[in-house]
CSV table of N, CA and C and ligand atoms in Angstrom, one decimal:
chain,number,residue,atom,x,y,z
A,1,UNK,N,-8.8,-23.7,19.2
A,1,UNK,CA,-7.8,-22.9,18.5
A,1,UNK,C,-7.2,-24.1,17.8
A,2,UNK,N,-6.7,-22.9,16.1
A,2,UNK,CA,-6.1,-23.4,15.2
A,2,UNK,C,-5.3,-22.6,14.7
A,3,UNK,N,-4.7,-23.2,13.6
A,3,UNK,CA,-3.4,-22.4,13.9
A,3,UNK,C,-3.4,-22.0,11.8
A,4,UNK,N,-3.8,-21.3,11.5
A,4,UNK,CA,-4.0,-20.4,10.2
A,4,UNK,C,-2.9,-20.1,9.0
A,5,UNK,N,-2.7,-20.3,8.2
A,5,UNK,CA,-1.8,-19.8,7.3
A,5,UNK,C,-1.9,-19.9,6.2
A,6,UNK,N,-1.7,-18.2,6.3
A,6,UNK,CA,-1.6,-17.7,5.1
A,6,UNK,C,-0.4,-16.8,4.5
A,7,UNK,N,-0.1,-15.6,3.5
A,7,UNK,CA,0.4,-15.6,3.7
A,7,UNK,C,0.3,-15.6,1.7
A,8,UNK,N,1.4,-14.7,-0.1
A,8,UNK,CA,1.3,-14.5,-0.4
A,8,UNK,C,2.2,-15.5,-1.7
A,9,UNK,N,1.2,-16.0,-2.8
A,9,UNK,CA,1.2,-17.2,-2.9
A,9,UNK,C,2.5,-17.8,-3.6
A,10,UNK,N,2.7,-18.7,-3.2
A,10,UNK,CA,4.0,-19.7,-3.2
A,10,UNK,C,4.8,-19.0,-2.1
A,11,UNK,N,4.1,-19.3,-0.8
A,11,UNK,CA,5.3,-18.9,-0.2
A,11,UNK,C,5.4,-20.3,1.1
A,12,UNK,N,4.7,-21.4,0.5
A,12,UNK,CA,5.0,-22.4,0.8
A,12,UNK,C,3.8,-23.7,2.1
A,13,UNK,N,2.6,-21.8,2.2
A,13,UNK,CA,1.9,-22.6,2.9
A,13,UNK,C,1.1,-24.1,2.7
A,14,UNK,N,1.2,-24.6,1.9
A,14,UNK,CA,0.6,-26.4,1.1
A,14,UNK,C,1.5,-27.3,2.4
A,15,UNK,N,3.1,-26.9,1.9
A,15,UNK,CA,3.9,-28.1,2.5
A,15,UNK,C,3.9,-27.6,4.0
A,16,UNK,N,3.8,-26.4,4.6
A,16,UNK,CA,4.8,-25.9,5.8
A,16,UNK,C,2.9,-27.3,6.4
A,17,UNK,N,2.0,-26.7,5.7
A,17,UNK,CA,1.1,-26.5,7.4
A,17,UNK,C,0.7,-28.2,6.7
A,18,UNK,N,0.9,-28.8,5.8
A,18,UNK,CA,0.6,-30.0,5.7
A,18,UNK,C,1.9,-31.5,7.3
A,19,UNK,N,3.0,-30.1,7.3
A,19,UNK,CA,4.7,-30.4,8.5
A,19,UNK,C,3.8,-29.9,9.9
A,20,UNK,N,2.9,-28.9,9.3
A,20,UNK,CA,2.7,-28.6,11.2
A,20,UNK,C,1.5,-29.4,11.7
A,21,UNK,N,0.5,-29.8,10.7
A,21,UNK,CA,-0.3,-30.1,10.9
A,21,UNK,C,-0.1,-32.2,11.4
A,22,UNK,N,1.0,-32.3,10.9
A,22,UNK,CA,1.9,-34.2,11.3
A,22,UNK,C,2.9,-33.7,12.7
A,23,UNK,N,3.2,-33.1,13.0
A,23,UNK,CA,4.1,-32.4,13.7
A,23,UNK,C,2.7,-32.6,15.4
A,24,UNK,N,2.2,-31.8,15.3
A,24,UNK,CA,0.9,-31.6,16.0
A,24,UNK,C,-0.2,-32.3,16.5
A,25,UNK,N,-0.3,-33.4,15.1
A,25,UNK,CA,-1.1,-34.6,15.1
A,25,UNK,C,-2.5,-33.7,15.1
A,26,UNK,N,-2.6,-32.7,14.1
A,26,UNK,CA,-3.8,-32.3,13.8
A,26,UNK,C,-4.1,-32.0,12.0
A,27,UNK,N,-5.5,-32.0,11.8
A,27,UNK,CA,-6.1,-32.4,10.6
A,27,UNK,C,-5.0,-30.9,10.0
A,28,UNK,N,-5.4,-31.0,8.4
A,28,UNK,CA,-5.0,-30.6,7.9
A,28,UNK,C,-5.8,-29.8,6.8
A,29,UNK,N,-6.4,-28.8,6.7
A,29,UNK,CA,-7.9,-28.7,5.4
A,29,UNK,C,-7.0,-27.2,5.0
A,30,UNK,N,-7.1,-26.9,3.6
A,30,UNK,CA,-6.5,-26.0,2.2
A,30,UNK,C,-8.5,-25.9,2.1
A,31,UNK,N,-7.9,-24.1,2.1
A,31,UNK,CA,-8.9,-23.3,2.1
A,31,UNK,C,-9.1,-24.2,0.5
A,32,UNK,N,-8.7,-23.5,-1.0
A,32,UNK,CA,-9.2,-23.7,-1.6
A,32,UNK,C,-9.9,-24.8,-2.1
A,33,UNK,N,-9.0,-25.9,-1.8
A,33,UNK,CA,-9.1,-27.1,-1.9
A,33,UNK,C,-10.7,-27.9,-1.3
A,34,UNK,N,-11.0,-26.9,-0.5
A,34,UNK,CA,-12.6,-27.4,-0.1
A,34,UNK,C,-12.6,-26.3,-1.2
A,35,UNK,N,-13.1,-25.6,-1.5
A,35,UNK,CA,-13.7,-25.0,-2.7
A,35,UNK,C,-13.9,-25.6,-3.8
A,36,UNK,N,-13.2,-26.2,-4.5
A,36,UNK,CA,-12.7,-27.1,-5.4
A,36,UNK,C,-13.4,-28.5,-5.6
A,37,UNK,N,-13.6,-29.6,-4.1
A,37,UNK,CA,-14.0,-29.9,-3.8
A,37,UNK,C,-15.7,-29.8,-3.6
A,38,UNK,N,-15.8,-28.6,-2.7
A,38,UNK,CA,-17.3,-28.9,-3.1
A,38,UNK,C,-18.0,-28.1,-4.3
A,39,UNK,N,-17.8,-27.0,-4.8
A,39,UNK,CA,-18.0,-26.6,-6.8
A,39,UNK,C,-17.7,-28.1,-7.4
A,40,UNK,N,-16.9,-28.6,-7.9
A,40,UNK,CA,-16.9,-29.6,-8.5
A,40,UNK,C,-15.7,-28.8,-9.5
A,41,UNK,N,-15.2,-27.8,-9.2
A,41,UNK,CA,-14.2,-27.1,-10.2
A,41,UNK,C,-13.3,-26.9,-9.7
A,42,UNK,N,-12.2,-26.1,-10.5
A,42,UNK,CA,-11.7,-25.8,-10.3
A,42,UNK,C,-11.3,-24.0,-9.8
A,43,UNK,N,-10.4,-23.6,-8.8
A,43,UNK,CA,-10.5,-22.2,-8.3
A,43,UNK,C,-10.2,-21.2,-10.0
A,44,UNK,N,-9.4,-22.0,-11.5
A,44,UNK,CA,-8.6,-20.9,-12.3
A,44,UNK,C,-10.6,-21.0,-12.7
A,45,UNK,N,-10.8,-21.9,-12.8
A,45,UNK,CA,-12.8,-22.3,-13.3
A,45,UNK,C,-13.5,-21.4,-12.8
A,46,UNK,N,-13.4,-21.0,-11.9
A,46,UNK,CA,-14.6,-20.0,-11.2
A,46,UNK,C,-14.0,-18.8,-11.4
A,47,UNK,N,-12.5,-17.9,-10.9
A,47,UNK,CA,-11.9,-16.9,-11.7
A,47,UNK,C,-12.8,-16.3,-12.9
A,48,UNK,N,-12.2,-17.6,-13.9
A,48,UNK,CA,-12.8,-17.7,-15.5
A,48,UNK,C,-13.8,-17.3,-15.6
A,49,UNK,N,-15.1,-17.8,-14.3
A,49,UNK,CA,-16.6,-18.4,-14.7
A,49,UNK,C,-17.5,-16.8,-14.8
A,50,UNK,N,-16.4,-16.9,-13.7
A,50,UNK,CA,-17.6,-16.1,-12.5
A,50,UNK,C,-16.9,-14.7,-12.0
A,51,UNK,N,-14.9,-14.5,-12.6
A,51,UNK,CA,-14.8,-13.5,-11.7
A,51,UNK,C,-14.0,-13.8,-9.7
A,52,UNK,N,-13.4,-12.6,-10.2
A,52,UNK,CA,-12.8,-13.2,-8.1
A,52,UNK,C,-13.9,-12.6,-7.5
A,53,UNK,N,-14.2,-11.0,-7.7
A,53,UNK,CA,-15.3,-11.1,-6.8
A,53,UNK,C,-16.4,-12.2,-6.0
A,54,UNK,N,-16.6,-12.7,-7.7
A,54,UNK,CA,-17.5,-13.8,-6.7
A,54,UNK,C,-16.9,-15.1,-5.9
A,55,UNK,N,-15.7,-15.2,-6.3
A,55,UNK,CA,-14.8,-16.1,-6.0
A,55,UNK,C,-14.7,-15.3,-4.2
A,56,UNK,N,-14.1,-14.3,-4.4
A,56,UNK,CA,-13.6,-13.8,-3.3
A,56,UNK,C,-15.6,-14.2,-2.2
A,57,UNK,N,-16.1,-14.9,-2.2
A,57,UNK,CA,-17.4,-14.4,-1.3
A,57,UNK,C,-17.7,-15.9,-1.6
A,58,UNK,N,-17.6,-16.5,-2.5
A,58,UNK,CA,-17.4,-18.4,-1.6
A,58,UNK,C,-16.4,-17.9,-0.8
A,59,UNK,N,-14.5,-17.5,-0.9
A,59,UNK,CA,-13.8,-18.0,-0.6
A,59,UNK,C,-13.9,-17.9,1.2
A,60,UNK,N,-15.1,-16.2,1.4
A,60,UNK,CA,-15.2,-16.2,2.6
A,60,UNK,C,-16.8,-16.7,3.8
A,61,UNK,N,-17.5,-17.4,2.8
A,61,UNK,CA,-18.3,-17.9,3.6
A,61,UNK,C,-17.3,-19.9,3.1
A,62,UNK,N,-16.0,-20.3,3.1
A,62,UNK,CA,-15.9,-21.1,3.1
A,62,UNK,C,-15.5,-21.1,4.2
A,63,UNK,N,-14.4,-19.8,4.3
A,63,UNK,CA,-13.5,-19.8,6.3
A,63,UNK,C,-14.6,-19.2,6.6
A,64,UNK,N,-15.6,-18.9,7.0
A,64,UNK,CA,-16.5,-19.2,7.7
A,64,UNK,C,-17.5,-20.3,8.7
A,65,UNK,N,-17.6,-21.2,7.3
A,65,UNK,CA,-17.9,-22.7,8.7
A,65,UNK,C,-16.4,-23.2,8.8
A,66,UNK,N,-15.1,-23.5,8.0
A,66,UNK,CA,-14.0,-24.3,8.9
A,66,UNK,C,-13.3,-23.1,10.3
A,67,UNK,N,-13.8,-22.5,10.3
A,67,UNK,CA,-13.4,-21.5,11.4
A,67,UNK,C,-14.1,-22.0,12.7
A,68,UNK,N,-15.2,-22.5,12.4
A,68,UNK,CA,-16.4,-24.0,13.2
A,68,UNK,C,-15.3,-24.8,14.0
A,69,UNK,N,-13.7,-25.2,13.3
A,69,UNK,CA,-13.8,-26.6,14.0
A,69,UNK,C,-12.6,-26.3,14.5
A,70,UNK,N,-11.7,-27.2,15.0
A,70,UNK,CA,-10.8,-27.2,16.5
A,70,UNK,C,-10.2,-27.8,15.8
A,71,UNK,N,-8.7,-27.8,16.6
A,71,UNK,CA,-7.5,-28.1,16.3
A,71,UNK,C,-7.1,-28.2,14.8
A,72,UNK,N,-7.0,-27.7,13.6
A,72,UNK,CA,-7.3,-28.0,12.4
A,72,UNK,C,-5.9,-26.7,12.2
A,73,UNK,N,-5.1,-27.4,11.9
A,73,UNK,CA,-3.7,-25.9,10.3
A,73,UNK,C,-4.6,-25.9,9.1
A,74,UNK,N,-4.9,-24.6,9.4
A,74,UNK,CA,-6.3,-23.6,8.2
A,74,UNK,C,-5.2,-23.1,7.0
A,75,UNK,N,-4.9,-23.7,6.3
A,75,UNK,CA,-4.1,-22.9,4.7
A,75,UNK,C,-5.5,-22.0,4.7
A,76,UNK,N,-5.0,-20.7,4.2
A,76,UNK,CA,-5.7,-19.8,3.2
A,76,UNK,C,-5.4,-19.3,1.6
A,77,UNK,N,-5.6,-19.2,1.3
A,77,UNK,CA,-5.1,-18.8,-0.6
A,77,UNK,C,-4.1,-17.4,0.2
A,78,UNK,N,-4.2,-16.4,-1.0
A,78,UNK,CA,-3.0,-15.5,-0.3
A,78,UNK,C,-3.7,-14.6,0.0
A,79,UNK,N,-5.2,-14.3,-0.4
A,79,UNK,CA,-5.8,-13.3,-0.6
A,79,UNK,C,-6.9,-13.2,0.4
A,80,UNK,N,-6.9,-14.2,1.0
A,80,UNK,CA,-8.2,-14.5,2.3
A,80,UNK,C,-8.0,-12.9,3.0
A,81,UNK,N,-6.7,-12.3,4.0
A,81,UNK,CA,-6.7,-11.9,4.6
A,81,UNK,C,-6.9,-10.5,4.2
A,82,UNK,N,-7.3,-10.2,3.1
A,82,UNK,CA,-8.0,-8.8,2.0
A,82,UNK,C,-9.8,-8.8,2.7
A,83,UNK,N,-9.6,-9.0,3.0
A,83,UNK,CA,-11.6,-8.9,3.0
A,83,UNK,C,-10.8,-9.1,5.4
A,84,UNK,N,-11.5,-7.7,6.0
A,84,UNK,CA,-11.6,-8.0,7.1
A,84,UNK,C,-12.5,-9.4,7.5
A,85,UNK,N,-14.2,-9.2,7.2
A,85,UNK,CA,-14.3,-9.7,7.3
A,85,UNK,C,-14.0,-12.1,8.1
A,86,UNK,N,-13.1,-11.5,6.9
A,86,UNK,CA,-12.2,-13.2,6.9
A,86,UNK,C,-11.4,-13.5,8.2
A,87,UNK,N,-10.7,-12.2,8.6
A,87,UNK,CA,-9.5,-11.8,9.7
A,87,UNK,C,-10.6,-11.8,10.4
A,88,UNK,N,-11.2,-11.4,11.1
A,88,UNK,CA,-12.0,-11.5,11.7
A,88,UNK,C,-12.3,-13.1,12.6
A,89,UNK,N,-13.0,-14.1,11.5
A,89,UNK,CA,-13.7,-14.8,11.9
A,89,UNK,C,-12.5,-15.7,11.7
A,90,UNK,N,-11.1,-15.4,12.2
A,90,UNK,CA,-10.0,-16.7,11.7
A,90,UNK,C,-9.3,-16.3,13.3
A,91,UNK,N,-9.7,-15.2,13.5
A,91,UNK,CA,-9.2,-15.1,14.6
A,91,UNK,C,-9.9,-14.9,16.0
A,92,UNK,N,-11.0,-15.3,15.7
A,92,UNK,CA,-11.6,-16.0,16.9
A,92,UNK,C,-11.6,-17.0,17.2
A,93,UNK,N,-10.9,-17.9,16.6
A,93,UNK,CA,-10.4,-19.2,17.1
A,93,UNK,C,-9.3,-19.2,16.4
A,94,UNK,N,-8.6,-18.4,15.9
A,94,UNK,CA,-7.6,-18.9,15.6
A,94,UNK,C,-5.5,-17.6,15.3
A,95,UNK,N,-4.4,-18.0,15.6
A,95,UNK,CA,-3.7,-17.7,15.3
A,95,UNK,C,-3.2,-17.8,14.1
A,96,UNK,N,-2.8,-16.5,12.8
A,96,UNK,CA,-3.1,-15.7,12.4
A,96,UNK,C,-1.3,-15.8,12.1
A,97,UNK,N,-0.3,-16.5,11.4
A,97,UNK,CA,0.7,-16.6,10.1
A,97,UNK,C,0.9,-16.7,9.5
A,98,UNK,N,1.8,-15.7,8.8
A,98,UNK,CA,2.5,-15.0,7.5
A,98,UNK,C,3.4,-15.4,7.0
A,99,UNK,N,3.5,-16.2,5.8
A,99,UNK,CA,4.7,-17.0,5.3
A,99,UNK,C,5.0,-16.2,4.0
A,100,UNK,N,6.6,-15.8,4.6
A,100,UNK,CA,7.1,-14.7,3.0
A,100,UNK,C,7.7,-15.1,2.2
A,101,UNK,N,8.5,-14.0,1.8
A,101,UNK,CA,8.9,-14.8,0.7
A,101,UNK,C,9.7,-13.5,-0.7
A,102,UNK,N,10.7,-13.5,-0.6
A,102,UNK,CA,11.1,-12.1,-1.4
A,102,UNK,C,10.2,-12.4,-3.0
A,103,UNK,N,10.1,-11.7,-3.5
A,103,UNK,CA,9.6,-11.8,-5.4
A,103,UNK,C,9.8,-12.2,-5.7
A,104,UNK,N,11.1,-12.9,-6.1
A,104,UNK,CA,12.0,-13.2,-7.1
A,104,UNK,C,12.2,-15.2,-6.4
A,105,UNK,N,12.4,-15.5,-5.3
A,105,UNK,CA,12.3,-16.7,-4.8
A,105,UNK,C,10.7,-17.1,-5.0
A,106,UNK,N,9.4,-16.3,-4.9
A,106,UNK,CA,7.9,-16.4,-5.2
A,106,UNK,C,7.8,-16.4,-7.1
A,107,UNK,N,8.9,-16.3,-7.1
A,107,UNK,CA,8.5,-16.1,-9.1
A,107,UNK,C,9.1,-17.5,-9.4
A,108,UNK,N,10.3,-17.4,-8.9
A,108,UNK,CA,10.5,-19.0,-9.4
A,108,UNK,C,9.4,-20.7,-8.6
A,109,UNK,N,9.1,-20.0,-8.0
A,109,UNK,CA,8.4,-20.9,-7.2
A,109,UNK,C,6.6,-21.4,-8.1
A,110,UNK,N,6.9,-20.1,-8.3
A,110,UNK,CA,5.8,-20.4,-8.9
A,110,UNK,C,5.2,-20.3,-10.7
A,111,UNK,N,6.9,-19.7,-11.5
A,111,UNK,CA,6.7,-19.9,-12.9
A,111,UNK,C,5.9,-20.6,-13.6
A,112,UNK,N,6.1,-22.2,-13.1
A,112,UNK,CA,5.9,-23.1,-14.1
A,112,UNK,C,4.0,-23.3,-13.5
A,113,UNK,N,3.8,-23.4,-12.7
A,113,UNK,CA,2.5,-23.1,-12.8
A,113,UNK,C,0.9,-22.5,-13.0
A,114,UNK,N,0.8,-23.1,-14.1
A,114,UNK,CA,-0.6,-22.2,-14.9
A,114,UNK,C,-2.0,-22.5,-13.9
A,115,UNK,N,-1.9,-22.6,-12.4
A,115,UNK,CA,-3.8,-23.3,-11.7
A,115,UNK,C,-3.1,-21.4,-10.4
A,116,UNK,N,-2.6,-20.8,-11.1
A,116,UNK,CA,-3.3,-19.5,-10.3
A,116,UNK,C,-3.5,-18.6,-10.8
A,117,UNK,N,-4.8,-18.4,-11.3
A,117,UNK,CA,-5.3,-16.8,-12.3
A,117,UNK,C,-4.6,-16.0,-12.1
A,118,UNK,N,-4.9,-15.6,-11.1
A,118,UNK,CA,-3.8,-13.6,-10.8
A,118,UNK,C,-2.7,-13.5,-11.4
A,119,UNK,N,-1.5,-14.9,-11.2
A,119,UNK,CA,0.1,-14.6,-11.9
A,119,UNK,C,-0.2,-14.9,-13.5
A,120,UNK,N,-0.8,-15.3,-14.1
A,120,UNK,CA,-1.7,-15.6,-16.0
A,120,UNK,C,-1.2,-14.2,-16.9
A,121,UNK,N,0.4,-13.8,-16.5
A,121,UNK,CA,-0.1,-12.4,-17.1
A,121,UNK,C,1.2,-12.6,-17.9
A,122,UNK,N,1.4,-11.6,-18.5
A,122,UNK,CA,2.5,-11.1,-19.5
A,122,UNK,C,4.0,-11.0,-19.0
A,123,UNK,N,4.1,-10.6,-17.8
A,123,UNK,CA,5.0,-10.4,-17.2
A,123,UNK,C,4.9,-10.5,-15.5
A,124,UNK,N,5.0,-11.7,-14.8
A,124,UNK,CA,4.3,-12.6,-13.8
A,124,UNK,C,4.9,-11.9,-12.7
A,125,UNK,N,6.5,-11.6,-12.8
A,125,UNK,CA,7.2,-10.9,-11.9
A,125,UNK,C,6.7,-9.2,-11.4
A,126,UNK,N,6.9,-9.0,-12.2
A,126,UNK,CA,6.2,-7.7,-12.0
A,126,UNK,C,4.7,-7.5,-11.1
A,127,UNK,N,4.8,-8.5,-11.7
A,127,UNK,CA,2.8,-8.6,-11.1
A,127,UNK,C,2.8,-9.2,-9.6
A,128,UNK,N,3.6,-9.7,-10.0
A,128,UNK,CA,4.3,-10.0,-8.3
A,128,UNK,C,4.0,-8.9,-7.2
A,129,UNK,N,5.3,-7.8,-7.6
A,129,UNK,CA,6.4,-7.5,-7.0
A,129,UNK,C,5.1,-5.9,-6.4
A,130,UNK,N,4.2,-6.2,-7.7
A,130,UNK,CA,3.3,-4.3,-7.4
A,130,UNK,C,2.3,-5.5,-6.1
A,131,UNK,N,1.6,-7.0,-6.4
A,131,UNK,CA,0.4,-7.2,-5.2
A,131,UNK,C,1.4,-7.1,-4.2
A,132,UNK,N,2.1,-7.5,-4.0
A,132,UNK,CA,3.2,-7.7,-3.1
A,132,UNK,C,3.0,-6.4,-2.1
A,133,UNK,N,3.3,-5.7,-2.9
A,133,UNK,CA,3.4,-3.7,-2.5
A,133,UNK,C,1.9,-3.4,-1.4
A,134,UNK,N,0.8,-4.0,-2.9
A,134,UNK,CA,-0.6,-3.5,-2.2
A,134,UNK,C,-0.7,-4.7,-1.2
A,135,UNK,N,-0.4,-5.3,-0.6
A,135,UNK,CA,-1.0,-6.4,0.4
A,135,UNK,C,-0.5,-6.4,0.8
A,136,UNK,N,1.2,-5.2,1.2
A,136,UNK,CA,1.3,-5.5,2.5
A,136,UNK,C,0.8,-5.0,3.8
A,137,UNK,N,0.4,-3.8,3.8
A,137,UNK,CA,-0.5,-4.2,5.6
A,137,UNK,C,-1.5,-4.4,5.5
A,138,UNK,N,-2.1,-4.8,4.9
A,138,UNK,CA,-2.9,-6.2,5.1
A,138,UNK,C,-2.1,-7.6,5.9
A,139,UNK,N,-1.1,-7.9,5.2
A,139,UNK,CA,-0.6,-9.4,6.1
A,139,UNK,C,0.5,-8.8,7.1
A,140,UNK,N,0.6,-7.9,7.0
A,140,UNK,CA,0.8,-7.4,8.8
A,140,UNK,C,0.4,-7.6,9.4
A,141,UNK,N,-1.4,-7.5,9.7
A,141,UNK,CA,-2.1,-7.9,10.5
A,141,UNK,C,-2.1,-9.1,11.3
A,142,UNK,N,-1.5,-9.5,10.6
A,142,UNK,CA,-1.7,-11.8,10.8
A,142,UNK,C,-0.2,-10.9,12.6
A,143,UNK,N,-0.7,-12.0,13.1
A,143,UNK,CA,0.0,-12.5,14.3
A,143,UNK,C,1.4,-12.4,14.2
A,144,UNK,N,1.7,-13.3,13.6
A,144,UNK,CA,2.9,-13.1,13.2
A,144,UNK,C,3.8,-13.3,12.3
A,145,UNK,N,5.0,-13.7,10.9
A,145,UNK,CA,5.2,-14.0,10.0
A,145,UNK,C,6.8,-14.7,9.9
A,146,UNK,N,6.6,-15.3,9.1
A,146,UNK,CA,8.2,-16.2,8.3
A,146,UNK,C,8.5,-16.0,7.1
A,147,UNK,N,9.4,-15.1,7.7
A,147,UNK,CA,10.4,-15.4,6.0
A,147,UNK,C,11.2,-16.8,5.6
A,148,UNK,N,10.5,-16.9,4.2
A,148,UNK,CA,10.6,-18.5,3.5
A,148,UNK,C,11.3,-19.1,2.8
A,149,UNK,N,12.4,-17.5,2.4
A,149,UNK,CA,13.0,-17.3,1.3
A,149,UNK,C,14.4,-18.0,1.5
A,150,UNK,N,14.4,-18.6,2.1
A,150,UNK,CA,16.0,-19.2,2.2
A,150,UNK,C,15.9,-20.2,3.2
A,151,UNK,N,15.2,-20.7,3.5
A,151,UNK,CA,13.9,-21.7,4.8
A,151,UNK,C,14.4,-22.9,4.0
A,152,UNK,N,13.9,-24.0,4.8
A,152,UNK,CA,13.6,-25.4,4.8
A,152,UNK,C,12.2,-25.5,5.1
A,153,UNK,N,10.8,-26.4,4.4
A,153,UNK,CA,10.1,-26.0,5.1
A,153,UNK,C,10.6,-26.9,6.4
A,154,UNK,N,11.0,-27.9,7.1
A,154,UNK,CA,11.2,-28.3,8.0
A,154,UNK,C,11.7,-27.1,9.0
A,155,UNK,N,12.6,-25.7,9.1
A,155,UNK,CA,13.1,-25.1,9.2
A,155,UNK,C,11.7,-23.8,9.3
A,156,UNK,N,10.8,-24.3,8.5
A,156,UNK,CA,9.7,-22.9,8.7
A,156,UNK,C,9.1,-23.5,10.1
A,157,UNK,N,8.8,-24.6,9.8
A,157,UNK,CA,7.6,-25.5,10.7
A,157,UNK,C,8.0,-25.4,11.5
A,158,UNK,N,9.6,-25.4,12.1
A,158,UNK,CA,10.4,-25.3,13.8
A,158,UNK,C,9.2,-23.8,13.9
A,159,UNK,N,10.1,-22.6,12.5
A,159,UNK,CA,9.8,-21.7,13.8
A,159,UNK,C,8.7,-21.5,13.7
A,160,UNK,N,7.1,-22.1,13.5
A,160,UNK,CA,6.1,-21.7,13.6
A,160,UNK,C,6.1,-22.2,14.9
A,161,UNK,N,5.8,-23.6,15.1
A,161,UNK,CA,5.7,-24.3,15.9
A,161,UNK,C,6.7,-23.4,16.9
A,162,UNK,N,7.9,-22.9,17.2
A,162,UNK,CA,8.5,-23.0,18.3
A,162,UNK,C,8.5,-21.5,19.1
A,163,UNK,N,7.4,-20.3,18.3
A,163,UNK,CA,6.9,-19.4,18.2
A,163,UNK,C,6.3,-19.1,19.8
A,164,UNK,N,6.9,-18.1,20.3
A,164,UNK,CA,5.5,-17.8,21.4
A,164,UNK,C,4.4,-18.3,21.8
A,165,UNK,N,3.8,-17.6,20.3
A,165,UNK,CA,2.1,-17.7,20.7
A,165,UNK,C,1.7,-18.7,20.4
A,166,UNK,N,2.4,-19.9,19.2
A,166,UNK,CA,2.2,-20.9,18.8
A,166,UNK,C,2.6,-22.3,20.2
A,167,UNK,N,3.2,-21.6,20.6
A,167,UNK,CA,3.7,-23.2,21.7
A,167,UNK,C,2.9,-22.5,23.0
A,168,UNK,N,2.3,-21.3,23.2
A,168,UNK,CA,1.7,-20.7,25.2
A,168,UNK,C,0.4,-22.0,24.1
A,169,UNK,N,0.2,-21.4,23.1
A,169,UNK,CA,-1.2,-22.0,22.7
A,169,UNK,C,-1.0,-23.1,22.8
A,170,UNK,N,-0.6,-24.2,22.5
A,170,UNK,CA,-0.2,-25.3,22.6
A,170,UNK,C,-0.1,-26.3,24.1
A,171,UNK,N,0.5,-25.3,24.5
A,171,UNK,CA,0.5,-25.7,26.2
A,171,UNK,C,-0.6,-25.9,26.9
A,172,UNK,N,-1.2,-25.7,26.5
A,172,UNK,CA,-2.9,-24.5,26.9
A,172,UNK,C,-3.8,-26.2,27.2
B,1,S3P,C1,-5.0,-15.8,-4.2
B,1,S3P,C2,-4.1,-16.8,-4.0
B,1,S3P,C3,-4.6,-18.7,-4.1
B,1,S3P,C4,-5.7,-18.7,-4.8
B,1,S3P,C5,-5.9,-17.5,-5.6
B,1,S3P,C6,-6.6,-16.2,-5.0
B,1,S3P,C7,-4.7,-14.8,-3.8
B,1,S3P,O1,-4.3,-19.7,-3.3
B,1,S3P,O2,-7.0,-18.4,-3.3
B,1,S3P,O3,-5.4,-18.2,-6.8
B,1,S3P,O4,-5.2,-13.9,-4.0
B,1,S3P,O5,-3.7,-14.3,-3.8
B,1,S3P,P1,-2.3,-19.8,-2.5
B,1,S3P,O6,-2.0,-18.6,-2.2
B,1,S3P,O7,-2.5,-21.5,-1.9
B,1,S3P,O8,-2.0,-20.1,-4.1
């Protein structure tokens, strides 16, 4: 079984994923990094050259492959849960945890980062608010969520590892 982290951009999936993996002695894998390494280009370049729809199909392919691994902490981009197929594949062999944060906290964390093509707009805060609203029903389908707005990465890691669905997984 695996632990899958998802949630909106800037909710801390990378740092928390690394900490959870370190704590459990599991391997940490980031879907976006895997795609970038395989394709030899950045996520921004894929969006710019081929568009979001193409990125989503590459993402689904990568997720399908990575799901067959075991004892990994898998960090998925914030839009991965929009495809039912991804949820089905991830749930076959994993527990999906959603990281959350307020729109303002997300904005603060991502405002200087140019690597997220969907947020390179004139008013990123409004875009974040709109996207959070539109994605809420998808994020709700995750096993459980942790609000990261005012928690440290170590506290979020504890909250995940101590959650009953994860501790029961670990005791198996
Ligand atoms: C996206 C999130 C990004 C990346 C791509 C699209 C999204 O990953 O997959 O830019 O749709 O939310 P992070 O959530 O790791 O930033």
